[in-house]
C-alpha positions as a Markdown table, in Angstrom:
| # | Residue | x | y | z |
|---|---|---|---|---|
| 1 | Met | 6.0 | 1.1 | 5.5 |
| 2 | Met | 2.3 | 1.8 | 5.2 |
| 3 | Glu | 1.8 | 0.5 | 8.8 |
| 4 | Asp | 4.2 | 3.2 | 10.0 |
| 5 | Phe | 2.5 | 5.9 | 7.9 |
| 6 | Ile | -0.8 | 4.9 | 9.4 |
| 7 | Arg | 0.6 | 4.8 | 12.9 |
| 8 | Arg | 2.1 | 8.3 | 12.6 |
| 9 | Asn | -0.8 | 10.0 | 10.8 |
| 10 | Ile | -3.9 | 8.2 | 11.8 |
| 11 | Gly | -3.3 | 6.3 | 15.0 |
| 12 | Ala | -2.0 | 3.1 | 16.6 |
| 13 | Glu | -5.4 | 1.4 | 16.6 |
| 14 | Tyr | -5.7 | 1.6 | 12.8 |
| 15 | Ala | -2.1 | 0.6 | 12.4 |
| 16 | Gly | -2.7 | -2.5 | 14.4 |
| 17 | Phe | -5.7 | -3.3 | 12.3 |
| 18 | Tyr | -3.6 | -2.9 | 9.1 |
| 19 | Lys | -0.9 | -5.1 | 10.6 |
| 20 | Asn | -3.3 | -8.0 | 11.3 |
| 21 | Cys | -5.4 | -7.9 | 8.1 |
| 22 | Ser | -4.9 | -10.1 | 5.0 |
| 23 | Lys | -2.6 | -9.4 | 2.1 |
| 24 | Gln | -5.7 | -8.6 | -0.1 |
| 25 | Thr | -7.1 | -6.2 | 2.5 |
| 26 | Lys | -3.7 | -4.5 | 2.8 |
| 27 | Thr | -3.5 | -4.1 | -0.9 |
| 28 | Asn | -7.0 | -2.5 | -1.0 |
| 29 | Ile | -6.1 | -0.2 | 1.9 |
| 30 | Asp | -2.9 | 0.8 | 0.1 |
| 31 | Ile | -4.7 | 1.7 | -3.1 |
| 32 | Glu | -7.4 | 3.7 | -1.3 |
| 33 | Met | -4.8 | 5.6 | 0.7 |
| 34 | Leu | -2.9 | 6.4 | -2.5 |
| 35 | Ala | -6.1 | 7.5 | -4.2 |
| 36 | Tyr | -6.9 | 9.8 | -1.3 |
| 37 | Leu | -3.4 | 11.3 | -1.4 |
| 38 | Thr | -3.8 | 12.0 | -5.1 |
| 39 | His | -7.0 | 14.0 | -4.6 |
| 40 | Ala | -6.2 | 15.7 | -1.3 |
| 41 | Asp | -5.4 | 19.4 | -1.2 |
| 42 | Ser | -1.7 | 19.5 | -0.6 |
| 43 | Glu | 1.3 | 21.8 | -1.1 |
| 44 | Gln | 3.1 | 18.8 | -2.6 |
| 45 | Pro | 0.7 | 17.2 | -5.1 |
| 46 | Val | 0.9 | 13.5 | -5.7 |
| 47 | Ser | -0.2 | 11.7 | -8.8 |
| 48 | Leu | -1.1 | 8.0 | -9.2 |
| 49 | Arg | -0.7 | 6.2 | -12.5 |
| 50 | Glu | -2.0 | 2.8 | -13.3 |
| 51 | Glu | -0.4 | 0.3 | -15.7 |
| 52 | Thr | -1.6 | -3.0 | -16.9 |
| 53 | Val | 1.3 | -5.5 | -17.4 |
| 54 | Ile | 1.8 | -9.1 | -18.2 |
| 55 | Lys | 4.1 | -10.9 | -15.7 |
| 56 | Asn | 4.6 | -14.6 | -15.5 |
| 57 | Gly | 1.8 | -15.1 | -18.0 |
| 58 | Lys | -0.7 | -13.2 | -15.9 |
| 59 | Ile | -2.3 | -9.9 | -16.4 |
| 60 | Lys | -1.6 | -7.6 | -13.4 |
| 61 | Lys | -2.1 | -4.0 | -12.5 |
| 62 | Arg | 0.8 | -1.9 | -11.3 |
| 63 | Tyr | 0.3 | 1.5 | -9.5 |
| 64 | Ile | 3.0 | 4.1 | -9.7 |
| 65 | Ile | 2.9 | 7.1 | -7.3 |
| 66 | Glu | 4.7 | 10.2 | -8.4 |
| 67 | Ala | 5.5 | 13.3 | -6.4 |
| 68 | Asp | 7.7 | 16.3 | -7.0 |
| 69 | Leu | 10.4 | 16.5 | -4.4 |
| 70 | Lys | 10.9 | 20.1 | -3.3 |
| 71 | Arg | 14.0 | 21.3 | -1.6 |
| 72 | Asn | 14.1 | 24.4 | 0.6 |
């Protein structure tokens, strides 16, 4: 999904890079893209919320992106 977003909005070269990078790098890119979207000037604001959870005995971070869906 993020690869398609990058391809449409940034370019095929960057989408190819994203496709071929490691899972950890993809996660870092995803978080940075979401952080950018939460601070960008937009007619449809987006917010990012971080939660710390315990899953399978491990502490993990979960990121939740929220946006108001507007209907015309």
